[in-house]
Short mmCIF file of C-alpha atoms in Angstrom, two decimals:
data_model
loop_
_atom_site.label_atom_id
_atom_site.label_comp_id
_atom_site.label_asym_id
_atom_site.label_seq_id
_atom_site.Cartn_x
_atom_site.Cartn_y
_atom_site.Cartn_z
CA MET T 1 8.80 29.48 38.14
CA ARG T 2 5.65 30.60 37.52
CA SER T 3 6.57 34.37 36.65
CA THR T 4 9.43 32.55 34.79
CA ARG T 5 6.65 30.55 32.45
CA ARG T 6 4.28 33.95 32.05
CA ARG T 7 7.18 36.06 31.08
CA THR T 8 8.36 32.95 28.26
CA TRP T 9 4.46 32.94 27.05
CA ALA T 10 4.19 36.96 27.32
CA LEU T 11 7.53 37.08 25.45
CA LEU T 12 6.46 34.44 22.81
CA ALA T 13 3.27 36.08 22.34
CA ALA T 14 4.61 39.64 21.82
CA SER T 15 7.16 37.96 19.33
CA MET T 16 4.52 36.71 17.62
CA ALA T 17 2.42 39.90 17.04
CA VAL T 18 5.35 41.76 16.17
CA ALA T 19 6.11 38.99 13.43
CA ALA T 20 2.34 39.14 12.35
CA LEU T 21 2.33 42.85 11.80
CA ALA T 22 5.79 42.83 10.32
CA ALA T 23 4.90 40.14 7.82
CA PRO T 24 2.55 42.08 5.39
CA MET T 25 5.45 44.96 5.05
CA GLY T 26 8.03 42.29 4.46
CA ILE T 27 5.95 40.71 1.26
CA SER T 28 4.96 44.17 -0.05
CA MET T 29 8.75 44.99 -0.15
CA ALA T 30 9.85 41.89 -1.39
CA GLY T 31 7.43 42.45 -4.14
CA ARG T 32 9.11 45.89 -5.09
CA ALA T 33 12.44 44.51 -4.80
CA GLY T 34 11.44 42.44 -8.22
CA ALA T 35 9.51 45.31 -9.69
CA PRO T 36 10.70 47.62 -12.28
CA ALA T 37 11.23 51.45 -11.47
CA PRO T 38 7.47 52.97 -11.84
CA ALA T 39 7.54 55.39 -15.24
CA PRO T 40 7.86 59.02 -14.38
CA ALA T 41 4.63 60.69 -14.29
CA ALA T 42 3.82 61.97 -17.94
CA THR T 43 4.46 66.12 -18.09
CA GLY T 44 1.21 68.21 -19.55
CA PRO T 45 2.10 70.84 -22.30
CA GLU T 46 4.43 73.54 -21.36
CA PRO T 47 2.52 76.57 -20.70
CA ALA T 48 2.39 79.44 -23.70
CA GLY T 49 0.60 82.50 -24.45
CA ALA T 50 0.70 86.09 -23.83
CA GLU T 51 -2.19 87.20 -20.95
CA CYS T 52 -3.91 90.10 -22.35
CA ARG T 53 -6.55 92.88 -20.94
CA THR T 54 -8.84 94.55 -22.97
CA SER T 55 -10.80 97.65 -22.62
CA VAL T 56 -13.51 99.38 -24.49
CA LEU T 57 -13.85 103.25 -24.02
CA GLY T 58 -16.79 104.73 -26.32
CA SER T 59 -16.22 103.50 -29.89
CA ARG T 60 -12.42 102.38 -28.98
CA VAL T 61 -11.20 99.17 -28.32
CA VAL T 62 -7.10 98.88 -26.63
CA ALA T 63 -5.72 96.06 -25.67
CA TYR T 64 -2.01 94.91 -24.30
CA CYS T 65 -0.35 91.63 -24.14
CA HIS T 66 2.32 90.57 -22.48
CA ASN T 67 4.47 86.98 -23.14
CA PRO T 68 5.94 86.07 -19.80
CA TYR T 69 6.46 82.74 -21.81
CA PRO T 70 9.76 81.41 -23.81
CA SER T 71 7.48 80.95 -26.91
CA THR T 72 6.51 83.36 -29.12
CA ASP T 73 2.59 84.09 -29.38
CA ARG T 74 0.70 85.24 -32.36
CA VAL T 75 -2.26 87.50 -31.05
CA GLN T 76 -5.37 89.25 -33.24
CA LEU T 77 -7.62 91.55 -32.03
CA HIS T 78 -11.34 91.12 -33.27
CA THR T 79 -13.70 93.81 -32.85
CA GLU T 80 -17.15 93.42 -33.37
CA CYS T 81 -19.98 96.58 -33.69
CA ARG T 82 -23.00 97.20 -32.52
CA ARG T 83 -24.82 99.10 -35.22
CA TRP T 84 -25.65 96.67 -38.36
CA TRP T 85 -24.11 99.03 -40.38
CA ASP T 86 -20.73 99.38 -38.67
CA ILE T 87 -18.31 96.99 -40.27
CA ASP T 88 -17.09 94.62 -37.78
CA ALA T 89 -12.88 94.54 -37.75
CA ASP T 90 -9.88 92.36 -37.75
CA ALA T 91 -7.10 93.85 -36.38
CA ALA T 92 -3.27 92.22 -38.32
CA PRO T 93 -1.87 89.39 -36.19
CA VAL T 94 1.30 90.72 -34.42
CA ASP T 95 3.59 88.20 -32.64
CA VAL T 96 4.85 88.97 -29.41
CA ALA T 97 8.15 87.96 -28.45
CA PRO T 98 9.12 86.23 -24.59
CA GLY T 99 9.13 88.84 -22.36
CA ARG T 100 7.41 91.78 -24.86
CA THR T 101 4.18 93.49 -24.51
CA VAL T 102 2.41 94.61 -27.22
CA ARG T 103 -0.62 97.11 -27.94
CA LEU T 104 -3.36 96.35 -30.14
CA ASP T 105 -5.88 99.15 -30.83
CA ASP T 106 -9.49 98.84 -33.38
CA ARG T 107 -12.32 101.05 -33.12
CA CYS T 108 -15.88 101.39 -34.18
CA TRP T 109 -18.16 104.24 -36.07
CA LYS T 110 -20.31 104.17 -32.74
CA GLU T 111 -20.66 101.59 -30.15
CA VAL T 112 -18.46 98.60 -29.89
CA ASP T 113 -20.55 95.20 -28.92
CA ALA T 114 -17.63 92.90 -28.05
CA ALA T 115 -14.07 92.58 -28.11
CA TRP T 116 -11.50 89.50 -27.94
CA ILE T 117 -8.31 88.33 -28.18
CA THR T 118 -7.67 84.88 -30.53
CA HIS T 119 -3.97 83.20 -29.92
CA ARG T 120 -1.83 81.01 -31.81
CA VAL T 121 1.51 79.89 -29.84
CA ARG T 122 4.63 80.25 -32.71
CA ASP T 123 5.23 76.10 -32.12
CA GLU T 124 1.62 75.86 -33.97
CA LEU T 125 2.21 78.29 -37.01
#
């Protein structure tokens, strides 16, 4: 007789423990069922812009720009000369179509102090 009573109490205690553990999950699922679907995450801007590599050798600057993205990128080479009397230069802007590579070059009379590329994606033009 005692073993049946013990089994009953053990089964009852186990059932209550399972119910106590499952109740929060059931409440959580019930709350989600009536709620609208979550909004999709906002997408960031689409990647754009050519990748450029610039090299300086003496008084000459050469830059190669490759555009792997589907939008056209307008690039421009800027050269700053080291000597105060040497005129700094800005090359003409060039459009880099998708999948294309362009070569930009410029020079100073003497040494080059700095050279950089500016970008402007075609959508912004």
